mmCIF file of C-alpha atoms in Angstrom:
data_model
loop_
_atom_site.group_PDB
_atom_site.id
_atom_site.type_symbol
_atom_site.label_atom_id
_atom_site.label_comp_id
_atom_site.label_asym_id
_atom_site.label_seq_id
_atom_site.Cartn_x
_atom_site.Cartn_y
_atom_site.Cartn_z
ATOM 1 C CA MET A 1 0.000 0.000 0.000
ATOM 2 C CA SER A 2 1.435 3.332 -1.087
ATOM 3 C CA VAL A 3 0.682 6.662 0.607
ATOM 4 C CA LEU A 4 0.336 9.595 -1.792
ATOM 5 C CA LEU A 5 0.046 12.314 0.791
ATOM 6 C CA ARG A 6 -0.929 13.258 4.284
ATOM 7 C CA THR A 7 -2.939 16.288 5.300
ATOM 8 C CA PRO A 8 -3.529 17.442 8.868
ATOM 9 C CA ARG A 9 -6.474 15.012 9.153
ATOM 10 C CA LEU A 10 -6.253 12.613 6.189
ATOM 11 C CA VAL A 11 -4.045 9.975 4.647
ATOM 12 C CA LEU A 12 -4.545 9.361 0.924
ATOM 13 C CA ARG A 13 -3.233 5.972 -0.205
ATOM 14 C CA THR A 14 -3.614 3.554 -3.061
ATOM 15 C CA VAL A 15 -6.843 1.573 -3.226
ATOM 16 C CA THR A 16 -6.419 -2.178 -2.713
ATOM 17 C CA GLU A 17 -8.590 -5.277 -3.002
ATOM 18 C CA ASP A 18 -8.868 -5.113 0.812
ATOM 19 C CA ASP A 19 -11.032 -1.981 0.387
ATOM 20 C CA LEU A 20 -13.848 -3.961 -1.257
ATOM 21 C CA ASP A 21 -16.129 -4.109 1.814
ATOM 22 C CA GLU A 22 -15.753 -0.359 2.375
ATOM 23 C CA VAL A 23 -16.507 0.449 -1.277
ATOM 24 C CA VAL A 24 -19.534 -1.893 -1.221
ATOM 25 C CA ALA A 25 -20.885 -0.067 1.841
ATOM 26 C CA LEU A 26 -20.192 3.349 0.293
ATOM 27 C CA ASP A 27 -21.814 2.441 -3.034
ATOM 28 C CA ASN A 28 -24.880 1.073 -1.245
ATOM 29 C CA ASP A 29 -25.610 4.139 0.863
ATOM 30 C CA PRO A 30 -28.622 5.743 -0.852
ATOM 31 C CA CYS A 31 -27.679 9.234 0.370
ATOM 32 C CA VAL A 32 -24.084 8.937 -0.872
ATOM 33 C CA MET A 33 -25.252 7.645 -4.248
ATOM 34 C CA ARG A 34 -28.226 9.979 -4.689
ATOM 35 C CA TYR A 35 -26.490 12.123 -7.342
ATOM 36 C CA ILE A 36 -24.674 9.168 -8.929
ATOM 37 C CA ASN A 37 -27.319 6.508 -9.556
ATOM 38 C CA GLY A 38 -30.378 7.751 -7.695
ATOM 39 C CA GLY A 39 -29.410 5.743 -4.605
ATOM 40 C CA HIS A 40 -30.110 2.325 -6.090
ATOM 41 C CA PRO A 41 -28.360 -0.669 -4.465
ATOM 42 C CA VAL A 42 -25.565 -2.499 -6.278
ATOM 43 C CA SER A 43 -24.286 -6.016 -5.691
ATOM 44 C CA ARG A 44 -20.884 -6.900 -4.310
ATOM 45 C CA ASP A 45 -19.967 -8.408 -7.694
ATOM 46 C CA GLU A 46 -21.005 -5.190 -9.485
ATOM 47 C CA VAL A 47 -18.841 -3.149 -7.096
ATOM 48 C CA ARG A 48 -15.867 -5.493 -7.505
ATOM 49 C CA ALA A 49 -16.095 -5.425 -11.317
ATOM 50 C CA GLY A 50 -17.052 -1.733 -11.568
ATOM 51 C CA SER A 51 -16.239 0.709 -8.785
ATOM 52 C CA LEU A 52 -13.332 -1.142 -7.176
ATOM 53 C CA ARG A 53 -11.709 -1.916 -10.506
ATOM 54 C CA ARG A 54 -11.925 1.761 -11.502
ATOM 55 C CA LEU A 55 -10.655 2.915 -8.091
ATOM 56 C CA ARG A 56 -7.590 0.702 -8.466
ATOM 57 C CA GLY A 57 -6.659 2.556 -11.654
ATOM 58 C CA PRO A 58 -4.538 5.671 -12.078
ATOM 59 C CA GLY A 59 -5.456 8.796 -10.171
ATOM 60 C CA PHE A 60 -7.621 7.248 -7.413
ATOM 61 C CA TRP A 61 -6.804 7.234 -3.696
ATOM 62 C CA ALA A 62 -8.493 5.800 -0.613
ATOM 63 C CA ALA A 63 -8.977 8.329 2.174
ATOM 64 C CA GLU A 64 -8.420 7.418 5.807
ATOM 65 C CA GLU A 65 -8.772 9.538 8.900
ATOM 66 C CA ARG A 66 -5.227 10.166 10.043
ATOM 67 C CA ALA A 67 -5.937 9.990 13.791
ATOM 68 C CA THR A 68 -7.920 6.734 13.750
ATOM 69 C CA GLY A 69 -7.192 5.014 10.432
ATOM 70 C CA ALA A 70 -10.947 4.912 9.729
ATOM 71 C CA TRP A 71 -11.791 4.501 6.044
ATOM 72 C CA LEU A 72 -13.675 7.608 4.876
ATOM 73 C CA GLY A 73 -14.007 7.168 1.115
ATOM 74 C CA TRP A 74 -11.948 8.080 -1.925
ATOM 75 C CA PHE A 75 -10.555 10.978 -3.949
ATOM 76 C CA ALA A 76 -9.465 11.172 -7.556
ATOM 77 C CA LEU A 77 -7.471 13.241 -9.975
ATOM 78 C CA GLU A 78 -8.340 10.987 -12.874
ATOM 79 C CA PRO A 79 -6.366 11.517 -16.078
ATOM 80 C CA THR A 80 -8.460 12.505 -19.094
ATOM 81 C CA ALA A 81 -7.739 11.980 -22.779
ATOM 82 C CA GLU A 82 -6.191 15.458 -22.882
ATOM 83 C CA ARG A 83 -2.601 15.543 -21.644
ATOM 84 C CA GLY A 84 -2.172 17.532 -18.429
ATOM 85 C CA VAL A 85 -5.910 17.613 -17.696
ATOM 86 C CA VAL A 86 -7.410 15.654 -14.811
ATOM 87 C CA GLU A 87 -10.911 15.297 -13.418
ATOM 88 C CA LEU A 88 -11.368 15.846 -9.697
ATOM 89 C CA GLY A 89 -13.703 13.462 -7.927
ATOM 90 C CA TYR A 90 -14.481 12.294 -4.421
ATOM 91 C CA ARG A 91 -16.974 10.167 -2.558
ATOM 92 C CA LEU A 92 -17.116 10.104 1.231
ATOM 93 C CA ARG A 93 -19.224 8.247 3.771
ATOM 94 C CA ARG A 94 -22.025 10.248 5.315
ATOM 95 C CA SER A 95 -20.264 10.241 8.692
ATOM 96 C CA ALA A 96 -17.493 12.320 7.048
ATOM 97 C CA TRP A 97 -19.847 14.905 5.524
ATOM 98 C CA GLY A 98 -19.869 18.458 6.853
ATOM 99 C CA ARG A 99 -16.470 18.117 8.519
ATOM 100 C CA GLY A 100 -14.321 19.697 5.798
ATOM 101 C CA TYR A 101 -12.723 16.430 4.670
ATOM 102 C CA ALA A 102 -13.846 16.797 1.035
ATOM 103 C CA THR A 103 -12.305 20.267 0.779
ATOM 104 C CA GLU A 104 -9.134 19.254 2.644
ATOM 105 C CA GLY A 105 -8.524 16.175 0.507
ATOM 106 C CA ALA A 106 -9.410 17.862 -2.774
ATOM 107 C CA GLN A 107 -7.193 20.887 -2.078
ATOM 108 C CA ALA A 108 -4.273 18.619 -1.176
ATOM 109 C CA LEU A 109 -4.668 16.556 -4.353
ATOM 110 C CA ILE A 110 -5.029 19.637 -6.543
ATOM 111 C CA GLY A 111 -1.872 21.147 -5.024
ATOM 112 C CA ALA A 112 0.088 17.927 -5.490
ATOM 113 C CA GLY A 113 -1.141 17.668 -9.063
ATOM 114 C CA PHE A 114 -0.076 21.184 -9.974
ATOM 115 C CA ARG A 115 3.225 21.083 -8.064
ATOM 116 C CA GLU A 116 4.424 17.553 -8.779
ATOM 117 C CA SER A 117 2.510 15.870 -11.585
ATOM 118 C CA GLY A 118 2.505 18.252 -14.515
ATOM 119 C CA VAL A 119 -1.207 18.962 -14.259
ATOM 120 C CA ARG A 120 -2.230 22.049 -16.266
ATOM 121 C CA ARG A 121 -5.990 22.003 -15.641
ATOM 122 C CA VAL A 122 -8.361 20.381 -13.147
ATOM 123 C CA THR A 123 -11.966 19.842 -14.210
ATOM 124 C CA ALA A 124 -14.959 18.615 -12.222
ATOM 125 C CA GLN A 125 -18.597 17.897 -12.929
ATOM 126 C CA THR A 126 -21.616 17.416 -10.712
ATOM 127 C CA MET A 127 -25.370 17.697 -10.941
ATOM 128 C CA THR A 128 -26.607 21.286 -10.863
ATOM 129 C CA VAL A 129 -28.689 20.472 -7.768
ATOM 130 C CA ASN A 130 -25.731 19.014 -5.822
ATOM 131 C CA ALA A 131 -25.102 22.132 -3.731
ATOM 132 C CA GLY A 132 -22.682 20.392 -1.343
ATOM 133 C CA SER A 133 -20.278 19.307 -4.065
ATOM 134 C CA ARG A 134 -20.544 22.670 -5.796
ATOM 135 C CA ARG A 135 -19.491 24.402 -2.548
ATOM 136 C CA VAL A 136 -16.480 22.095 -2.216
ATOM 137 C CA LEU A 137 -15.405 22.824 -5.793
ATOM 138 C CA GLU A 138 -15.694 26.570 -5.222
ATOM 139 C CA LYS A 139 -13.761 26.385 -1.931
ATOM 140 C CA CYS A 140 -11.013 24.575 -3.847
ATOM 141 C CA GLY A 141 -10.795 27.449 -6.337
ATOM 142 C CA LEU A 142 -12.571 25.839 -9.269
ATOM 143 C CA ALA A 143 -14.740 28.219 -11.290
ATOM 144 C CA TYR A 144 -18.095 27.468 -12.859
ATOM 145 C CA VAL A 145 -17.792 27.145 -16.643
ATOM 146 C CA ARG A 146 -21.129 25.868 -17.926
ATOM 147 C CA THR A 147 -24.344 23.957 -17.423
ATOM 148 C CA PHE A 148 -24.935 21.069 -19.803
ATOM 149 C CA PHE A 149 -27.402 18.277 -20.383
ATOM 150 C CA GLY A 150 -25.753 14.909 -20.946
ATOM 151 C CA GLN A 151 -27.288 11.641 -22.015
ATOM 152 C CA TRP A 152 -27.260 9.419 -18.928
ATOM 153 C CA PRO A 153 -28.369 5.793 -18.824
ATOM 154 C CA GLU A 154 -30.788 6.535 -16.000
ATOM 155 C CA VAL A 155 -32.870 9.608 -15.225
ATOM 156 C CA ILE A 156 -32.591 10.549 -11.553
ATOM 157 C CA GLU A 157 -34.340 13.236 -9.542
ATOM 158 C CA GLY A 158 -32.810 16.638 -10.275
ATOM 159 C CA SER A 159 -31.337 15.639 -13.633
ATOM 160 C CA GLU A 160 -33.824 17.901 -15.398
ATOM 161 C CA HIS A 161 -31.639 20.812 -14.175
ATOM 162 C CA GLY A 162 -28.574 19.394 -15.923
ATOM 163 C CA ASP A 163 -24.985 19.131 -14.807
ATOM 164 C CA VAL A 164 -22.347 21.764 -14.192
ATOM 165 C CA GLU A 165 -18.691 21.872 -15.116
ATOM 166 C CA TYR A 166 -15.991 23.616 -13.083
ATOM 167 C CA VAL A 167 -12.343 24.284 -13.999
ATOM 168 C CA LEU A 168 -9.135 25.421 -12.305
ATOM 169 C CA THR A 169 -5.960 26.133 -14.281
ATOM 170 C CA ARG A 170 -2.456 25.960 -12.891
ATOM 171 C CA GLU A 171 -2.107 29.729 -13.439
ATOM 172 C CA SER A 172 -5.304 30.538 -11.525
ATOM 173 C CA TRP A 173 -4.286 28.188 -8.726
ATOM 174 C CA ALA A 174 -0.845 29.832 -8.456
ATOM 175 C CA ALA A 175 -2.379 33.331 -8.500
ATOM 176 C CA GLY A 176 -4.786 32.336 -5.726
ATOM 177 C CA ARG A 177 -1.941 30.984 -3.594
ATOM 178 C CA ALA A 178 0.111 34.148 -4.160
ATOM 179 C CA ALA A 179 -2.858 36.353 -3.197
ATOM 180 C CA ALA A 180 -3.418 34.269 -0.030
ATOM 181 C CA HIS A 181 0.224 34.730 0.990
ATOM 182 C CA THR A 182 0.094 38.516 0.512
ATOM 183 C CA GLY A 183 -3.223 38.832 2.340
ATOM 184 C CA GLU A 184 -5.172 40.107 -0.679
#
């Protein structure tokens, strides 16, 4: 198991086969999955072949609480087809919601991506009605770019409002850090 980074409260490490039970529980929480698949249950085999397999690929990291080692969920800076562009993602258990973990983990990954991995642009998408994720993206410095209406295999509540895309460039990230250091 490889640790990517540590924040004051999190450890982000590679996802392993041993995370299967945690991913099954996460993917079967209707509240966690509300904006993903409408909260419908998925089988252990579906999680193993789908979610876990994807999470074991490049750009995905399991998140643990640093103080206790408790498994909280996952974060991603998933490479896209465009060189230097990654898509930010995260999924956390409900017990981790509202505690700043999503912002802390996402900011740490974004910083590592821009500083160490040659990332030029971070993108993210969520449902328009997912106010919690939109707040996290904005706290991380991503800016709203557009609302769009994709073709999804399943219509879920709120999808009639579309999805939103957010973006943060390396230059904007650096300018934001410089402004924070000068107190502007």
